[in-house]
Coordinates of N, CA, C and O in Angstrom, one line a residue:
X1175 N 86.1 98.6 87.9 CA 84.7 99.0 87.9 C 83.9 98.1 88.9 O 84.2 96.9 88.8
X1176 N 83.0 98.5 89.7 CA 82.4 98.0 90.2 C 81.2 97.5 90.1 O 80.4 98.3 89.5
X1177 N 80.7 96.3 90.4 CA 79.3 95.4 89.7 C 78.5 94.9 91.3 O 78.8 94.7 92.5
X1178 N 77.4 95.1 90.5 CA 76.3 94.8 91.9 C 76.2 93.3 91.7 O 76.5 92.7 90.7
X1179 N 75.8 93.1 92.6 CA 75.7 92.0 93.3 C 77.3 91.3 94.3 O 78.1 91.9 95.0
X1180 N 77.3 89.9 93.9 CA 78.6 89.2 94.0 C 79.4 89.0 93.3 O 80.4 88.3 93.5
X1181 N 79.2 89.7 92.3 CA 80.4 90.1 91.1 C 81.8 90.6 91.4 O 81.7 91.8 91.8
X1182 N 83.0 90.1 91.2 CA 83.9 90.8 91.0 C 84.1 92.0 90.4 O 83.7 92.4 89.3
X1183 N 84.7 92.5 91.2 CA 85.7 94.1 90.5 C 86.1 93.9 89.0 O 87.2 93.4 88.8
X1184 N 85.3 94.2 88.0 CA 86.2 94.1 86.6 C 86.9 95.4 86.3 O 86.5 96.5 86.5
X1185 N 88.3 95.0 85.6 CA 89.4 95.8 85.4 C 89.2 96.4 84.1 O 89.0 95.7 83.1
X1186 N 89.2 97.4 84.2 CA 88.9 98.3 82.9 C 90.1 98.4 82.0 O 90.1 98.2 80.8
X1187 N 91.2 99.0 82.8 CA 92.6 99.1 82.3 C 93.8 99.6 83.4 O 94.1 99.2 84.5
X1188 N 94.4 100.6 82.7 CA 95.6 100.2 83.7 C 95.9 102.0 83.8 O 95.2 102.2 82.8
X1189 N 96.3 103.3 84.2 CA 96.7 104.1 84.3 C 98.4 104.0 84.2 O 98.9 103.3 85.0
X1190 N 99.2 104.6 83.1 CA 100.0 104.6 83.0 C 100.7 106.3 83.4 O 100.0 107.3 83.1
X1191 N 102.1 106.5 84.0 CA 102.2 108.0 84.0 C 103.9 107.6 82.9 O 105.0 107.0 83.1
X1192 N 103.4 108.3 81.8 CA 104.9 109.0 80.8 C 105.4 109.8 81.4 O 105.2 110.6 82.3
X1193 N 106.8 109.4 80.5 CA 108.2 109.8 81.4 C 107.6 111.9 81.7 O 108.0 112.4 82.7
X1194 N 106.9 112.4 80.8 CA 106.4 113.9 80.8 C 105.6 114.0 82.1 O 105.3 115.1 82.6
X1195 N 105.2 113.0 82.7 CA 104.5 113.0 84.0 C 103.0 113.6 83.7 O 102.5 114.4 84.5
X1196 N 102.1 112.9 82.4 CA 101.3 112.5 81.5 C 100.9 111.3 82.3 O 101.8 110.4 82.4
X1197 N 99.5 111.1 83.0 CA 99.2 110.0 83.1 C 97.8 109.7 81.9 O 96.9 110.6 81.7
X1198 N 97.8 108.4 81.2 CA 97.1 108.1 80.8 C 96.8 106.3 80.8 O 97.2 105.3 81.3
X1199 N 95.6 106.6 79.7 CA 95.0 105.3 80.0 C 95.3 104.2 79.3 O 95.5 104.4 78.1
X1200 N 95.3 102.9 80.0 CA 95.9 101.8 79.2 C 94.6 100.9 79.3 O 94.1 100.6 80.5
X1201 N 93.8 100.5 78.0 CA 92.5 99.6 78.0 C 93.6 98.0 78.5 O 94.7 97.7 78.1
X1202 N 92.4 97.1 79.6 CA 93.0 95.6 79.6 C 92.8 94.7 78.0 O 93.1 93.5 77.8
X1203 N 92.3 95.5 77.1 CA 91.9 94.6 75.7 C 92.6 94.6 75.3 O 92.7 94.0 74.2
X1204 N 94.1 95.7 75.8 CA 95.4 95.9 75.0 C 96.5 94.8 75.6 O 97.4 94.4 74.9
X1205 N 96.2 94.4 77.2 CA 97.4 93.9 77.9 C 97.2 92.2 77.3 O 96.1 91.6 77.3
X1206 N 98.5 91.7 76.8 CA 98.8 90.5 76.5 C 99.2 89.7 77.5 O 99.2 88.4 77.5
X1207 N 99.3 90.3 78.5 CA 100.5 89.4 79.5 C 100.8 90.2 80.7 O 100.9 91.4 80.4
X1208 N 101.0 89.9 81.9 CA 101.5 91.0 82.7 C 102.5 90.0 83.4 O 102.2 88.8 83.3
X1209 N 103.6 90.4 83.9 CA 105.0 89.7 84.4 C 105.4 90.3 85.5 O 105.0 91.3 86.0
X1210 N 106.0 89.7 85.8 CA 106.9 90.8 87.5 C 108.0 92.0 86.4 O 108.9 91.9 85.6
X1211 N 107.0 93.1 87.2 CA 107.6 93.9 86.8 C 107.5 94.8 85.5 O 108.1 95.9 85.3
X1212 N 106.4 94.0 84.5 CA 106.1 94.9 83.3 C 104.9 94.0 82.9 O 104.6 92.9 83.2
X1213 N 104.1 94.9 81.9 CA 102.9 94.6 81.3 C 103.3 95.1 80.1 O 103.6 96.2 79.8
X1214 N 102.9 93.6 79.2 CA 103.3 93.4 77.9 C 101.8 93.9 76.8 O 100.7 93.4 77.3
X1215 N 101.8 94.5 75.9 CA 100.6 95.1 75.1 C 100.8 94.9 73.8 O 101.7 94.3 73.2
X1216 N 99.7 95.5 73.1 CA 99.6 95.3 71.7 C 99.1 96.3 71.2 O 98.3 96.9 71.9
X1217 N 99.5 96.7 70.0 CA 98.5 98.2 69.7 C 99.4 99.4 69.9 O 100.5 99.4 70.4
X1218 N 98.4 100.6 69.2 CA 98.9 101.9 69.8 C 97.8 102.6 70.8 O 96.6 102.6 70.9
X1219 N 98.8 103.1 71.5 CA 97.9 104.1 72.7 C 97.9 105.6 72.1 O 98.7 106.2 71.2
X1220 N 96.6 106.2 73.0 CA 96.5 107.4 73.1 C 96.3 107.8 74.0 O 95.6 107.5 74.9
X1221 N 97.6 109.1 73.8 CA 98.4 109.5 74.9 C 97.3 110.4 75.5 O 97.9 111.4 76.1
X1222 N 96.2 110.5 75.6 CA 95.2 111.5 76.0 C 95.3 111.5 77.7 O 95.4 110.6 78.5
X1223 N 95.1 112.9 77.7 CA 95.3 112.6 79.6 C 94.2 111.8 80.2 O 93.1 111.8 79.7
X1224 N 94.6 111.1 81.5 CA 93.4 110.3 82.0 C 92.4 111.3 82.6 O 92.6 112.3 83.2
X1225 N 91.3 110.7 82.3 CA 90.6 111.4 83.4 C 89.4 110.0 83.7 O 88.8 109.4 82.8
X1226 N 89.3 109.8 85.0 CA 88.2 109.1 85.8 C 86.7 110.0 85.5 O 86.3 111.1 85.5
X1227 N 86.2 108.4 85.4 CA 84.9 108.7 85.5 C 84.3 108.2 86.9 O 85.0 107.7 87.7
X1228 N 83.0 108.5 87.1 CA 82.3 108.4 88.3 C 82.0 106.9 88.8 O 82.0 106.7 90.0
X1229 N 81.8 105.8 87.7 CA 81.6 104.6 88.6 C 83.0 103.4 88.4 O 83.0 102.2 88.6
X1230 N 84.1 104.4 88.0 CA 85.3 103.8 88.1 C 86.4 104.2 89.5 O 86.7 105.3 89.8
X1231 N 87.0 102.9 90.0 CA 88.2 103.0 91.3 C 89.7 103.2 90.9 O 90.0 102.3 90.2
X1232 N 90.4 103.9 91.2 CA 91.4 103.2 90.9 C 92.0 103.0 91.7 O 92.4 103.8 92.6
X1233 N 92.0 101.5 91.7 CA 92.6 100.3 92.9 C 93.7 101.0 93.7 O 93.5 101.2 94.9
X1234 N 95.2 101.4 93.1 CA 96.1 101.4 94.4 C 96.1 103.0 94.9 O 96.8 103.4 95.8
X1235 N 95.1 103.8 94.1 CA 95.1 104.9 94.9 C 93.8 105.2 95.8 O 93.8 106.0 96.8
X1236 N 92.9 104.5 95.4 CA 91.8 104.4 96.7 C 91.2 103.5 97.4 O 90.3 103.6 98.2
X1237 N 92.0 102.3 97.0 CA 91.3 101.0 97.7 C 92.7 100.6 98.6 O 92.3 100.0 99.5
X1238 N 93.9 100.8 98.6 CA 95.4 99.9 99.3 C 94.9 100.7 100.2 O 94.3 101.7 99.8
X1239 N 95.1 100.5 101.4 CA 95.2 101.0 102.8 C 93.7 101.4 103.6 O 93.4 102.4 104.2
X1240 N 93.2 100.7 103.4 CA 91.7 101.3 103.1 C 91.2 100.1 104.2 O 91.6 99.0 104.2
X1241 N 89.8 100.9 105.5 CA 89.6 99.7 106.0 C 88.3 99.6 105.5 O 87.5 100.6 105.5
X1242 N 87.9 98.4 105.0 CA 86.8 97.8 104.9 C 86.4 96.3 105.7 O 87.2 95.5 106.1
X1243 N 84.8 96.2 105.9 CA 84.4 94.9 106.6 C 84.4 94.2 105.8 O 84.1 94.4 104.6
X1244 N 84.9 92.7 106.5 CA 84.8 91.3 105.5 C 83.2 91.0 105.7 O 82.8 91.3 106.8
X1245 N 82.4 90.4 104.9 CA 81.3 89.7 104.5 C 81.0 88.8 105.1 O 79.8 88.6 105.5
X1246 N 82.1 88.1 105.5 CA 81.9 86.8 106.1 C 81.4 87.1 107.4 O 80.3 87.1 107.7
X1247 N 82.5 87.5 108.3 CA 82.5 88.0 109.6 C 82.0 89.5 110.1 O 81.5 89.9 111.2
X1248 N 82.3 90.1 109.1 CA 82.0 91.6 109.8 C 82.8 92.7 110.7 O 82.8 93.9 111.0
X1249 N 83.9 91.2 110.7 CA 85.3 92.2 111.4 C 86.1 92.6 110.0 O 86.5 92.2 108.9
X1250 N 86.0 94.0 111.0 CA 87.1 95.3 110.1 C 89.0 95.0 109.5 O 90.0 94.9 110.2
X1251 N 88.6 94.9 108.0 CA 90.2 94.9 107.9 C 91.2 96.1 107.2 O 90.8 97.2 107.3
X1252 N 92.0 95.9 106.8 CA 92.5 96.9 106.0 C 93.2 96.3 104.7 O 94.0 95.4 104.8
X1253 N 92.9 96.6 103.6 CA 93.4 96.2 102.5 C 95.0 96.3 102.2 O 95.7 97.3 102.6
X1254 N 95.7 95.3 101.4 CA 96.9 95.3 101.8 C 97.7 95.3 100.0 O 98.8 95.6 99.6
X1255 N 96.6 94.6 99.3 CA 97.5 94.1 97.8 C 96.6 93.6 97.4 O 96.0 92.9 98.2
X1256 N 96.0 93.6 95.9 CA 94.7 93.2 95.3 C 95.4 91.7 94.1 O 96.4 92.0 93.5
X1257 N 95.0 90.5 93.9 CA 95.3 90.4 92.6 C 94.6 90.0 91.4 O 93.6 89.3 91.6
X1258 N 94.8 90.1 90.1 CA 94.0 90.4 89.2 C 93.9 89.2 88.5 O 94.9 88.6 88.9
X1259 N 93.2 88.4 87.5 CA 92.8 87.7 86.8 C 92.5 88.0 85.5 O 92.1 89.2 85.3
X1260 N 92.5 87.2 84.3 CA 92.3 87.2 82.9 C 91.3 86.4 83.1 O 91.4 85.3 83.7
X1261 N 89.9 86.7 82.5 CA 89.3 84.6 82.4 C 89.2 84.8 81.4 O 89.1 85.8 80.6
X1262 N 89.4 82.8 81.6 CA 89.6 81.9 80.1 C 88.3 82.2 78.8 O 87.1 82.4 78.8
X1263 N 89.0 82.1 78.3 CA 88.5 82.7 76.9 C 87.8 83.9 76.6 O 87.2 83.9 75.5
X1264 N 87.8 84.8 77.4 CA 87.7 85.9 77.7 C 88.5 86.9 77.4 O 89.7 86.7 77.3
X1265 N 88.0 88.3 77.1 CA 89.5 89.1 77.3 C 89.4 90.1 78.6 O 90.3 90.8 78.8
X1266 N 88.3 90.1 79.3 CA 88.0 90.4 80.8 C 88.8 90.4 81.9 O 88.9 89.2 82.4
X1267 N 89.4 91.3 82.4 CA 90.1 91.1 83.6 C 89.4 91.3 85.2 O 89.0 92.4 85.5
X1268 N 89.3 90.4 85.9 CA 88.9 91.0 87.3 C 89.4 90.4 88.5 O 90.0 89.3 88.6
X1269 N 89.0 91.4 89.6 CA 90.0 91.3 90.5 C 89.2 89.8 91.3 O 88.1 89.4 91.7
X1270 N 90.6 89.2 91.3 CA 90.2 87.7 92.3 C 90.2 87.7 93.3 O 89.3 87.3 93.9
X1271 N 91.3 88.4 94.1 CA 91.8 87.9 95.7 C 92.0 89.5 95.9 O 92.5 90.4 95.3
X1272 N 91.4 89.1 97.4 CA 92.3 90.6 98.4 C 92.9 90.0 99.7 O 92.4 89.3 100.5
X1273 N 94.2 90.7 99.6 CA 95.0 90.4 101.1 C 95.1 91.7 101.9 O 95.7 92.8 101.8
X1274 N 94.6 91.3 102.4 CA 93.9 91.9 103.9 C 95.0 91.9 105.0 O 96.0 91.2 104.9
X1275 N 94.7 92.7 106.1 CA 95.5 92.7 107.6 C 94.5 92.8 108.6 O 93.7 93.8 108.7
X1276 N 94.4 91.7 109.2 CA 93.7 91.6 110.5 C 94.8 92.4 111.9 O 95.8 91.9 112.5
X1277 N 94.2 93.3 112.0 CA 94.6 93.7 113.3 C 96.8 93.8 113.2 O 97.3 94.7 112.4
X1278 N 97.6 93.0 113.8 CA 98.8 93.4 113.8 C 99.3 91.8 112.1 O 100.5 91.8 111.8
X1279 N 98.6 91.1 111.5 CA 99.1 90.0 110.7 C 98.3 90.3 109.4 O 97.4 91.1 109.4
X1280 N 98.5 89.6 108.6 CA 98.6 90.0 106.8 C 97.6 88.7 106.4 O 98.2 87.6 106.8
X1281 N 96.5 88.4 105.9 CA 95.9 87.2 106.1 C 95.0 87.1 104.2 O 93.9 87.7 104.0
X1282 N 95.5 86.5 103.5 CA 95.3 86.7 101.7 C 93.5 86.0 102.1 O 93.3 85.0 102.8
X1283 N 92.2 87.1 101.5 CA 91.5 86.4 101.6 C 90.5 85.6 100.5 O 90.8 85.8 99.3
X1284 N 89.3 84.6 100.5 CA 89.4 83.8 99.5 C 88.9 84.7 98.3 O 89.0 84.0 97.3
X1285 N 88.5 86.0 98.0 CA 88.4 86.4 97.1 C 87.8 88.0 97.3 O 87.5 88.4 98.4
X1286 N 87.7 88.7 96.3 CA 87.6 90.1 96.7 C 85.5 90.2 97.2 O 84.6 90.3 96.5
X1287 N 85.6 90.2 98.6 CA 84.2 90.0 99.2 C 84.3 91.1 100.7 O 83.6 91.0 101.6
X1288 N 85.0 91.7 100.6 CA 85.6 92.7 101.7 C 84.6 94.2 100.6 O 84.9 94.7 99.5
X1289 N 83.5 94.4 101.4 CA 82.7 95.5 101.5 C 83.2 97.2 102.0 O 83.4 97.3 103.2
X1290 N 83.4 98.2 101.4 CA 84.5 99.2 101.9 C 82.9 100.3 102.7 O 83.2 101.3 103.3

């Protein structure tokens, strides 16, 4: 979800697709832990199909490949891999860092401030 000002991207949850090719929704109040390769949870889900609302993104299907200007400079990049954060004592997830590609090289930047 997106926040005005200089706020980070907060993560709402996670879009899951079942083996039925059912996608639905995974709240971050549920994820315990995320690891290479799997995201650990608590609770039961409902299997309700997703559906998007209007002031939510979902990150790798409309923001990865995507050019947006950096803040800083104003030169045009393209988004490459987002990554996410828990804060401390929080149960809030948001997005920290975006790595970016300048032109032909891959360049991680200091935090998600790349304007689409």
């Amino acid at each position: 979800m997106l926040r005005v000002g200089r706020r980070p991207p907060r993560v709402l949850g996670l879009v899951v697709e079942l083996s039925t090719r059912r996608r639905i929704f995974l709240p971050m109040t549920r994820v315990t832990g995320v690891e290479s390769g799997q995201v650990i949870t608590t609770g039961v889900l409902n299997v309700r199909r997703f559906e998007q609302r209007p002031t939510e993104r979902l990150v790798f299907g409309e923001l990865l490949d995507r050019r947006v200007r950096l803040v800083e400079s104003g030169e045009e990049v393209t988004v490459l891999d987002l990554s996410v954060q828990q804060l401390p004592a929080r149960r809030d997830w948001e997005i920290d860092r975006v790595f970016v590609r300048r032109g032909r090289r891959a360049v991680p930047s200091a935090g998600p401030r790349a304007r689409p």
